Short mmCIF file of C-alpha atoms (C1' of nucleotides) in Angstrom, two decimals:
data_model
loop_
_atom_site.label_atom_id
_atom_site.label_comp_id
_atom_site.label_asym_id
_atom_site.label_seq_id
_atom_site.Cartn_x
_atom_site.Cartn_y
_atom_site.Cartn_z
CA MET A 1 22.95 -8.66 -41.91
CA SER A 2 23.97 -12.17 -42.92
CA LYS A 3 20.84 -14.57 -43.78
CA LYS A 4 22.01 -16.96 -41.89
CA ARG A 5 22.80 -15.18 -38.97
CA GLN A 6 19.06 -14.03 -38.99
CA LEU A 7 17.39 -17.28 -39.93
CA LEU A 8 19.42 -18.07 -36.87
CA ILE A 9 17.83 -15.63 -34.77
CA ASP A 10 14.74 -16.29 -36.40
CA THR A 11 14.78 -19.89 -35.87
CA ALA A 12 15.57 -19.32 -31.91
CA LEU A 13 13.49 -16.87 -31.22
CA THR A 14 10.81 -19.66 -32.44
CA LEU A 15 12.46 -21.79 -30.29
CA PHE A 16 12.74 -20.28 -26.90
CA TYR A 17 9.47 -18.67 -26.90
CA ASN A 18 7.33 -21.68 -27.82
CA HIS A 19 9.77 -24.16 -25.43
CA GLY A 20 11.19 -22.13 -22.99
CA ILE A 21 15.25 -21.30 -23.25
CA HIS A 22 16.79 -23.65 -21.13
CA ALA A 23 14.37 -26.61 -22.79
CA ILE A 24 15.86 -25.76 -26.08
CA GLY A 25 19.32 -27.02 -26.95
CA VAL A 26 21.35 -25.44 -29.68
CA ASN A 27 21.51 -28.93 -31.45
CA GLU A 28 17.74 -28.39 -32.00
CA ILE A 29 18.22 -24.88 -33.01
CA LEU A 30 20.54 -26.02 -35.78
CA LYS A 31 18.50 -28.84 -36.74
CA ARG A 32 15.63 -26.66 -37.46
CA SER A 33 17.29 -24.09 -39.01
CA GLY A 34 19.52 -26.00 -41.53
CA VAL A 35 22.65 -23.97 -40.36
CA ALA A 36 25.95 -25.87 -39.01
CA LYS A 37 26.73 -25.47 -35.94
CA ARG A 38 30.30 -23.86 -36.72
CA THR A 39 28.29 -21.16 -38.88
CA LEU A 40 26.10 -20.21 -35.23
CA TYR A 41 29.34 -19.92 -33.07
CA SER A 42 31.13 -17.94 -35.80
CA HIS A 43 27.81 -15.29 -35.58
CA PHE A 44 27.47 -15.76 -31.90
CA ASN A 45 29.85 -16.95 -28.71
CA SER A 46 27.60 -18.13 -27.20
CA LYS A 47 24.10 -19.83 -26.95
CA GLU A 48 23.13 -16.66 -24.59
CA GLU A 49 24.59 -14.01 -27.28
CA LEU A 50 22.12 -15.81 -29.42
CA LEU A 51 19.00 -15.53 -27.00
CA LEU A 52 19.91 -11.74 -26.29
CA ALA A 53 20.26 -11.54 -30.30
CA ALA A 54 16.64 -12.81 -29.79
CA LEU A 55 15.30 -11.25 -27.46
CA GLU A 56 16.15 -7.74 -29.49
CA ALA A 57 15.04 -9.00 -32.24
CA ARG A 58 11.59 -9.75 -30.63
CA HIS A 59 11.81 -6.33 -28.81
CA ARG A 60 11.82 -4.89 -32.04
CA LEU A 61 8.83 -6.84 -33.69
CA PHE A 62 6.86 -6.38 -30.90
CA ILE A 63 7.45 -2.41 -30.76
CA GLN A 64 6.79 -2.50 -34.06
CA TRP A 65 3.47 -4.17 -33.74
CA LEU A 66 2.37 -2.32 -31.26
CA GLU A 67 3.17 0.94 -32.42
CA SER A 68 1.52 0.05 -35.64
CA LYS A 69 -1.78 -0.62 -33.41
CA LEU A 70 -1.91 2.22 -31.69
CA SER A 71 -1.20 4.47 -34.61
CA ASN A 72 -5.04 4.06 -35.49
CA ALA A 73 -6.23 5.65 -32.23
CA LYS A 74 -7.48 9.34 -32.00
CA ASN A 75 -8.47 9.93 -28.66
CA ASP A 76 -7.17 8.72 -25.18
CA LEU A 77 -10.70 6.31 -25.23
CA GLU A 78 -9.50 4.53 -28.33
CA VAL A 79 -6.31 3.82 -27.18
CA THR A 80 -7.15 1.78 -24.17
CA THR A 81 -9.95 0.31 -26.50
CA VAL A 82 -7.71 -0.72 -29.56
CA LEU A 83 -4.85 -1.37 -27.16
CA PHE A 84 -6.68 -4.49 -25.32
CA GLN A 85 -8.69 -5.45 -28.66
CA ALA A 86 -5.15 -5.56 -30.30
CA LEU A 87 -4.20 -7.93 -27.22
CA GLU A 88 -7.16 -9.93 -27.58
CA ASN A 89 -6.73 -10.93 -31.49
CA TRP A 90 -2.87 -11.49 -30.48
CA PHE A 91 -4.37 -14.45 -27.59
CA ASP A 92 -6.89 -15.47 -30.02
CA ASN A 93 -3.63 -16.07 -32.70
CA ASN A 94 -5.01 -13.38 -35.17
CA GLU A 95 -1.73 -11.23 -35.01
CA PRO A 96 0.50 -13.30 -37.42
CA ARG A 97 3.08 -11.30 -36.56
CA LEU A 98 3.74 -12.18 -33.46
CA GLY A 99 3.24 -15.65 -33.96
CA GLU A 100 1.61 -18.26 -31.63
CA PHE A 101 0.83 -16.51 -28.33
CA ARG A 102 2.99 -18.26 -25.90
CA GLY A 103 2.57 -14.80 -22.83
CA CYS A 104 4.91 -12.52 -23.07
CA PHE A 105 8.53 -13.86 -23.84
CA PHE A 106 10.39 -11.11 -21.40
CA ILE A 107 7.83 -12.45 -18.36
CA ASN A 108 8.81 -16.09 -19.70
CA THR A 109 12.72 -15.53 -20.07
CA CYS A 110 12.94 -13.42 -16.53
CA GLY A 111 11.40 -16.77 -14.80
CA GLU A 112 13.82 -18.05 -16.43
CA TYR A 113 17.04 -16.25 -14.97
CA SER A 114 17.13 -15.26 -11.59
CA ASP A 115 20.05 -12.66 -11.62
CA VAL A 116 18.21 -9.20 -12.12
CA SER A 117 21.46 -7.75 -12.89
CA CYS A 118 22.62 -9.82 -16.11
CA GLU A 119 22.30 -8.70 -19.88
CA ILE A 120 19.36 -10.42 -20.00
CA ARG A 121 16.91 -8.83 -17.32
CA LYS A 122 18.78 -5.54 -18.45
CA LEU A 123 16.94 -6.40 -21.73
CA CYS A 124 13.25 -7.82 -20.47
CA GLU A 125 13.14 -4.57 -18.23
CA GLN A 126 14.10 -2.22 -20.81
CA HIS A 127 11.86 -3.50 -23.14
CA LYS A 128 8.97 -3.21 -20.62
CA SER A 129 9.74 0.20 -19.98
CA LYS A 130 9.47 1.06 -23.89
CA VAL A 131 6.26 -0.36 -24.11
CA ARG A 132 4.92 1.84 -21.03
CA GLN A 133 6.56 4.51 -22.95
CA VAL A 134 4.62 3.54 -26.03
CA ILE A 135 1.72 3.68 -24.48
CA ALA A 136 2.59 7.26 -22.29
CA ASP A 137 3.12 8.96 -26.06
CA LYS A 138 -0.21 8.02 -27.44
CA LEU A 139 -1.98 9.37 -24.11
CA SER A 140 -2.75 13.37 -23.37
CA ILE A 141 -1.52 14.89 -20.98
CA ASP A 142 -4.53 14.71 -18.94
CA ASN A 143 -4.19 10.63 -18.29
CA GLN A 144 -0.11 10.30 -17.63
CA ASP A 145 -0.97 9.19 -14.14
CA ASN A 146 -3.03 6.45 -15.96
CA VAL A 147 0.10 4.94 -17.97
CA ALA A 148 1.04 2.80 -14.77
CA ALA A 149 -1.99 1.34 -13.70
CA LEU A 150 -2.54 0.41 -17.49
CA CYS A 151 0.13 -1.04 -18.33
CA ILE A 152 -0.37 -3.48 -15.08
CA LEU A 153 -4.19 -4.13 -16.45
CA MET A 154 -2.12 -4.84 -19.73
CA GLU A 155 0.50 -7.79 -18.21
CA GLY A 156 -2.29 -9.26 -15.88
CA ALA A 157 -4.43 -9.39 -19.15
CA ILE A 158 -1.23 -11.16 -20.96
CA VAL A 159 -0.62 -13.85 -18.00
CA THR A 160 -4.18 -14.56 -17.28
CA ALA A 161 -4.73 -15.49 -20.83
CA GLN A 162 -1.20 -17.43 -20.24
CA VAL A 163 -2.07 -19.55 -17.34
CA SER A 164 -5.72 -19.21 -17.53
CA GLY A 165 -6.54 -19.20 -21.30
CA LYS A 166 -8.62 -16.64 -22.50
CA ASN A 167 -11.81 -15.89 -20.89
CA THR A 168 -14.51 -14.24 -22.80
CA LEU A 169 -14.84 -11.36 -20.14
CA LEU A 170 -10.87 -11.08 -20.47
CA ILE A 171 -10.40 -7.79 -22.64
CA GLU A 172 -14.44 -6.66 -21.28
CA ASP A 173 -13.00 -6.33 -18.41
CA CYS A 174 -9.90 -4.46 -18.91
CA ILE A 175 -11.54 -2.14 -21.34
CA ASN A 176 -14.04 -1.69 -18.12
CA ALA A 177 -11.84 -1.33 -15.90
CA SER A 178 -9.32 1.43 -17.96
CA GLN A 179 -11.78 3.29 -18.86
CA ALA A 180 -13.03 4.02 -15.73
CA MET A 181 -10.11 4.98 -14.63
CA LEU A 182 -9.57 7.69 -17.81
CA ARG A 183 -10.09 11.26 -16.91
CA MET B 1 4.63 -38.28 5.04
CA SER B 2 7.97 -39.24 5.46
CA LYS B 3 10.53 -36.31 6.82
CA LYS B 4 12.67 -37.19 3.42
CA ARG B 5 10.06 -36.58 1.14
CA GLN B 6 8.55 -33.33 2.75
CA LEU B 7 12.37 -32.05 2.73
CA LEU B 8 12.63 -33.03 -0.99
CA ILE B 9 9.57 -30.92 -1.80
CA ASP B 10 11.10 -28.01 0.15
CA THR B 11 13.87 -28.16 -1.49
CA ALA B 12 12.97 -28.65 -4.69
CA LEU B 13 10.23 -25.80 -4.10
CA THR B 14 13.37 -23.73 -3.33
CA LEU B 15 15.05 -24.60 -6.04
CA PHE B 16 12.88 -24.34 -8.88
CA TYR B 17 11.20 -21.20 -7.56
CA ASN B 18 14.72 -19.39 -7.02
CA HIS B 19 15.96 -20.68 -10.59
CA GLY B 20 13.82 -22.35 -12.87
CA ILE B 21 12.62 -25.75 -12.99
CA HIS B 22 14.86 -26.60 -16.33
CA ALA B 23 17.81 -24.71 -14.57
CA ILE B 24 17.86 -27.30 -11.28
CA GLY B 25 18.78 -30.89 -12.16
CA VAL B 26 17.53 -33.40 -9.34
CA ASN B 27 21.55 -34.30 -8.25
CA GLU B 28 21.49 -30.62 -7.28
CA ILE B 29 18.23 -31.31 -5.17
CA LEU B 30 20.12 -34.19 -3.70
CA LYS B 31 23.07 -32.45 -2.97
CA ARG B 32 21.26 -29.44 -0.98
CA SER B 33 19.16 -31.76 0.47
CA GLY B 34 21.23 -34.15 1.85
CA VAL B 35 18.99 -36.89 0.61
CA ALA B 36 20.10 -40.08 -1.53
CA LYS B 37 19.28 -40.48 -4.72
CA ARG B 38 17.50 -43.78 -4.54
CA THR B 39 15.68 -41.87 -1.77
CA LEU B 40 14.21 -39.69 -3.80
CA TYR B 41 13.01 -42.20 -6.74
CA SER B 42 11.33 -44.49 -3.80
CA HIS B 43 8.96 -41.28 -3.43
CA PHE B 44 8.97 -39.64 -6.81
CA ASN B 45 8.98 -41.73 -9.99
CA SER B 46 10.50 -38.67 -11.93
CA LYS B 47 11.62 -35.08 -11.40
CA GLU B 48 8.11 -34.46 -13.14
CA GLU B 49 6.19 -35.64 -10.48
CA LEU B 50 8.36 -34.42 -7.84
CA LEU B 51 7.62 -31.07 -9.26
CA LEU B 52 4.02 -31.63 -9.32
CA ALA B 53 4.37 -32.01 -5.35
CA ALA B 54 6.24 -28.78 -4.94
CA LEU B 55 3.88 -27.13 -7.21
CA GLU B 56 1.06 -28.31 -4.32
CA ALA B 57 2.97 -27.32 -1.70
CA ARG B 58 3.31 -24.11 -3.18
CA HIS B 59 -0.48 -23.94 -4.12
CA ARG B 60 -1.32 -24.64 -0.04
CA LEU B 61 0.93 -22.45 1.31
CA PHE B 62 0.16 -19.10 -0.65
CA ILE B 63 -3.62 -19.87 -0.89
CA GLN B 64 -3.12 -19.70 3.00
CA TRP B 65 -1.14 -17.22 3.41
CA LEU B 66 -3.63 -15.27 1.70
CA GLU B 67 -6.84 -15.87 3.07
CA SER B 68 -4.63 -15.01 6.25
CA LYS B 69 -4.11 -11.79 5.24
CA LEU B 70 -7.57 -11.05 3.50
CA SER B 71 -9.14 -12.04 6.93
CA ASN B 72 -8.62 -9.26 8.37
CA ALA B 73 -10.44 -7.04 5.54
CA LYS B 74 -14.34 -5.94 7.01
CA ASN B 75 -15.45 -4.17 3.67
CA ASP B 76 -14.60 -4.65 0.26
CA LEU B 77 -12.62 -1.64 0.24
CA GLU B 78 -10.54 -2.64 2.86
CA VAL B 79 -10.08 -6.04 0.70
CA THR B 80 -8.08 -4.01 -1.87
CA THR B 81 -6.26 -2.15 0.59
CA VAL B 82 -4.87 -5.13 2.94
CA LEU B 83 -4.82 -7.64 -0.70
CA PHE B 84 -2.06 -5.26 -2.25
CA GLN B 85 -0.54 -4.18 0.55
CA ALA B 86 -0.34 -7.55 1.23
CA LEU B 87 1.45 -7.96 -2.07
CA GLU B 88 3.84 -5.45 -1.14
CA ASN B 89 5.19 -7.16 1.32
CA TRP B 90 6.00 -9.70 -0.68
CA PHE B 91 7.52 -7.95 -3.34
CA ASP B 92 9.74 -6.52 -0.52
CA ASN B 93 10.77 -9.71 0.83
CA ASN B 94 8.91 -8.66 4.09
CA GLU B 95 6.59 -12.29 3.99
CA PRO B 96 9.04 -14.86 5.24
CA ARG B 97 6.18 -17.98 4.44
CA LEU B 98 6.44 -16.80 1.26
CA GLY B 99 10.49 -16.74 0.90
CA GLU B 100 12.10 -14.56 -1.37
CA PHE B 101 9.94 -12.58 -4.10
CA ARG B 102 11.20 -14.10 -7.57
CA GLY B 103 7.44 -13.15 -9.05
CA CYS B 104 4.68 -16.15 -9.04
CA PHE B 105 6.23 -19.93 -9.26
CA PHE B 106 3.25 -20.34 -11.63
CA ILE B 107 3.45 -18.41 -13.74
CA ASN B 108 6.98 -18.57 -14.15
CA THR B 109 6.27 -22.71 -14.46
CA CYS B 110 4.06 -22.01 -17.31
CA GLY B 111 6.55 -20.03 -19.28
CA GLU B 112 9.14 -23.17 -19.24
CA TYR B 113 5.98 -25.89 -19.98
CA SER B 114 4.56 -25.16 -23.41
CA ASP B 115 1.55 -27.98 -23.42
CA VAL B 116 -1.42 -26.82 -21.79
CA SER B 117 -3.01 -29.55 -21.49
CA CYS B 118 -0.25 -31.41 -19.21
CA GLU B 119 -0.64 -32.37 -15.45
CA ILE B 120 1.97 -29.42 -14.66
CA ARG B 121 -0.13 -26.57 -16.76
CA LYS B 122 -3.45 -28.30 -15.08
CA LEU B 123 -1.96 -27.29 -11.63
CA CYS B 124 -1.16 -23.58 -12.44
CA GLU B 125 -4.34 -22.60 -13.81
CA GLN B 126 -6.24 -24.61 -10.91
CA HIS B 127 -3.90 -22.64 -8.46
CA LYS B 128 -5.20 -19.25 -10.05
CA SER B 129 -8.90 -20.63 -10.13
CA LYS B 130 -8.99 -20.80 -6.30
CA VAL B 131 -6.67 -17.58 -5.73
CA ARG B 132 -9.40 -15.95 -7.81
CA GLN B 133 -12.28 -17.63 -5.71
CA VAL B 134 -10.36 -17.02 -2.44
CA ILE B 135 -10.97 -13.38 -3.33
CA ALA B 136 -14.31 -13.52 -4.60
CA ASP B 137 -15.50 -14.87 -1.09
CA LYS B 138 -14.29 -11.80 0.49
CA LEU B 139 -16.34 -9.70 -1.68
CA SER B 140 -19.84 -8.78 -1.35
CA ILE B 141 -22.25 -9.56 -3.56
CA ASP B 142 -22.25 -6.21 -5.17
CA ASN B 143 -18.78 -6.50 -5.98
CA GLN B 144 -18.62 -9.83 -7.94
CA ASP B 145 -18.83 -8.08 -11.00
CA ASN B 146 -15.13 -6.92 -10.39
CA VAL B 147 -13.56 -10.09 -9.24
CA ALA B 148 -11.72 -10.58 -12.58
CA ALA B 149 -10.50 -7.55 -13.02
CA LEU B 150 -9.04 -7.32 -9.68
CA CYS B 151 -7.44 -10.40 -9.88
CA ILE B 152 -5.96 -9.23 -13.49
CA LEU B 153 -4.66 -5.80 -11.73
CA MET B 154 -3.23 -8.61 -9.10
CA GLU B 155 -1.44 -10.44 -11.63
CA GLY B 156 0.12 -7.33 -13.57
CA ALA B 157 1.75 -6.30 -10.24
CA ILE B 158 2.93 -9.64 -9.53
CA VAL B 159 4.79 -9.52 -12.87
CA THR B 160 5.82 -6.27 -12.97
CA ALA B 161 7.20 -6.37 -9.83
CA GLN B 162 9.50 -9.24 -11.00
CA VAL B 163 10.00 -7.77 -14.77
CA SER B 164 10.93 -4.35 -13.90
CA GLY B 165 11.56 -3.97 -9.78
CA LYS B 166 9.08 -2.91 -7.60
CA ASN B 167 7.93 1.05 -8.00
CA THR B 168 7.00 3.14 -4.94
CA LEU B 169 4.16 4.06 -7.00
CA LEU B 170 3.35 0.57 -8.22
CA ILE B 171 0.85 -0.59 -5.38
CA GLU B 172 -0.45 2.72 -4.58
CA ASP B 173 -1.67 2.64 -8.67
CA CYS B 174 -3.14 -0.82 -7.79
CA ILE B 175 -4.94 0.34 -4.91
CA ASN B 176 -6.51 3.65 -6.93
CA ALA B 177 -7.10 1.88 -9.37
CA SER B 178 -9.15 -0.84 -8.16
CA GLN B 179 -10.89 1.44 -5.32
CA ALA B 180 -12.16 3.34 -9.03
CA MET B 181 -14.33 -0.18 -10.09
CA LEU B 182 -15.57 -0.82 -6.50
CA ARG B 183 -19.42 0.38 -5.98
"C1'" DC C 1 39.78 -15.88 -63.11
"C1'" DT C 2 40.70 -15.06 -58.20
"C1'" DC C 3 40.41 -15.70 -53.52
"C1'" DA C 4 39.11 -14.36 -49.35
"C1'" DA C 5 34.72 -14.78 -46.39
"C1'" DA C 6 31.13 -17.30 -45.25
"C1'" DG C 7 29.20 -21.41 -44.96
"C1'" DT C 8 29.35 -27.13 -44.71
"C1'" DA C 9 28.93 -31.53 -42.12
"C1'" DG C 10 30.31 -33.85 -38.36
"C1'" DA C 11 33.68 -35.99 -35.27
"C1'" DC C 12 34.85 -35.15 -30.63
"C1'" DC C 13 35.08 -32.98 -25.66
"C1'" DA C 14 34.45 -32.76 -21.02
"C1'" DA C 15 30.13 -32.08 -18.32
"C1'" DT C 16 25.82 -33.09 -17.22
"C1'" DC C 17 21.22 -34.47 -17.62
"C1'" DT C 18 17.87 -38.21 -15.93
"C1'" DG C 19 17.20 -42.24 -13.63
"C1'" DT C 20 18.58 -47.47 -12.70
"C1'" DC C 21 20.80 -50.57 -9.71
"C1'" DT C 22 24.33 -52.97 -5.72
"C1'" DA C 23 25.18 -53.56 -1.23
"C1'" DC C 24 24.47 -52.26 2.54
"C1'" DC C 25 22.92 -49.61 7.17
"C1'" DT C 26 19.07 -48.73 10.52
"C1'" DG C 27 15.10 -48.36 13.65
"C1'" DC C 28 11.09 -50.26 14.84
"C1'" DA C 29 7.08 -53.08 15.21
"C1'" DA C 30 5.24 -58.07 15.40
"C1'" DT D 1 14.93 -62.22 17.58
"C1'" DT D 2 13.51 -61.39 12.90
"C1'" DG D 3 12.32 -59.39 9.43
"C1'" DC D 4 11.29 -55.64 7.02
"C1'" DA D 5 10.31 -50.65 5.67
"C1'" DG D 6 13.05 -47.12 5.07
"C1'" DG D 7 17.49 -44.95 4.54
"C1'" DT D 8 22.41 -44.72 2.64
"C1'" DA D 9 26.59 -43.87 -0.85
"C1'" DG D 10 27.99 -43.71 -5.22
"C1'" DA D 11 28.81 -46.60 -9.68
"C1'" DC D 12 26.75 -46.35 -13.34
"C1'" DA D 13 24.16 -46.14 -18.05
"C1'" DG D 14 22.84 -43.87 -21.84
"C1'" DA D 15 21.14 -39.80 -23.50
"C1'" DT D 16 22.28 -34.56 -24.25
"C1'" DT D 17 24.36 -30.13 -23.13
"C1'" DG D 18 27.21 -26.23 -24.76
"C1'" DG D 19 31.02 -25.58 -27.29
"C1'" DT D 20 35.56 -26.38 -30.48
"C1'" DC D 21 37.95 -27.85 -34.40
"C1'" DT D 22 39.26 -29.98 -39.06
"C1'" DA D 23 38.50 -30.18 -43.12
"C1'" DC D 24 36.03 -29.08 -47.13
"C1'" DT D 25 32.72 -26.51 -50.38
"C1'" DT D 26 30.15 -22.47 -51.66
"C1'" DT D 27 29.57 -17.64 -52.61
"C1'" DG D 28 30.31 -13.47 -54.52
"C1'" DA D 29 32.82 -9.09 -55.02
"C1'" DG D 30 36.81 -7.03 -57.77
#
DNA sequence: CTCAAAGTAGACCAATCTGTCTACCTGCAA
DNA sequence: TTGCAGGTAGACAGATTGGTCTACTTTGAG
């Protein structure tokens, strides 16, 4: 992978995530990264292709982060506490790998692309599916029924922190609610 | 209120909600509504002011819808079932007052506006605060502790339905989870 | 050293963006 | 009847959009 290509993806990801996709033009990405326009269009056929690469990069980054966080959990109860405490760190900008918290990049992206069957939306859906699978893999067979509800709670925490700001009780409520579900 | 003004707000709301805000230009709104550009700028100083009016209109509409739905519930347990069944209808496009489901307009809007202290974001936050209050008012004093978790679950259901599509078990899981919390 | 691949700056294009303006028309109230 | 608020169409302005293109330079492997 070319260094310039990677730089373009990283810069695009940061700008798209921080300001929204339609709000950022390719010229902005070029100016910020210091890469020439010709170089961008030799690596990507369009802004949309660059966005797809950025989504994939964010997907890999987030899944790696999530797996590394959950790897410390030794039982189902710990999975929920570790999960929501990791999210709390993210909301508080104490997870440098994830960058400044601006909600979920994939949820934000879905808000900007209405065609549910386009490539972009498919990537977003696949991301959520993978997140769910990572969590499912960490839970014992007894609690597989609760994976969906746990994920819904997680999504709710992310958007609530984004829209309403992180309430001190937010994560506490999530942990209480999720542990009430565990058998 | 002028009829043209209302028409502009309604058209802008529909287009912004269906396609995203930055993706829709004022010319598109004018073409769709059949209103002259001069008229738009005599009622609103900018596209942003029109957006603010659209957010307020959506806020009133959604709160009215929510209150009318919850008015049928006779106890705390019914509040949760009625709430999530109403959401399910929305996801299935069986709530004509809310239009075609495209997630939460306020969450989507936050994804496009990064400055948390701008007027737009403030309206989004106020909307969520009001939603929470409407639900709190319907629950008995015993369950006020669970209002936050219930709202988180609701937000999670909305974004999950938007990004991953409505799973048949989604609402069932929400009802089960929320009723496990009620005392 | 050679040479192709990769990168550079930035002019340029057509389209679109938000917002302004002129000139005119319509309906209604005093 | 007069006058004005509110509406019309659409030209226009200046900036910005995504994307193409030319001509030149840098870089690194064989």
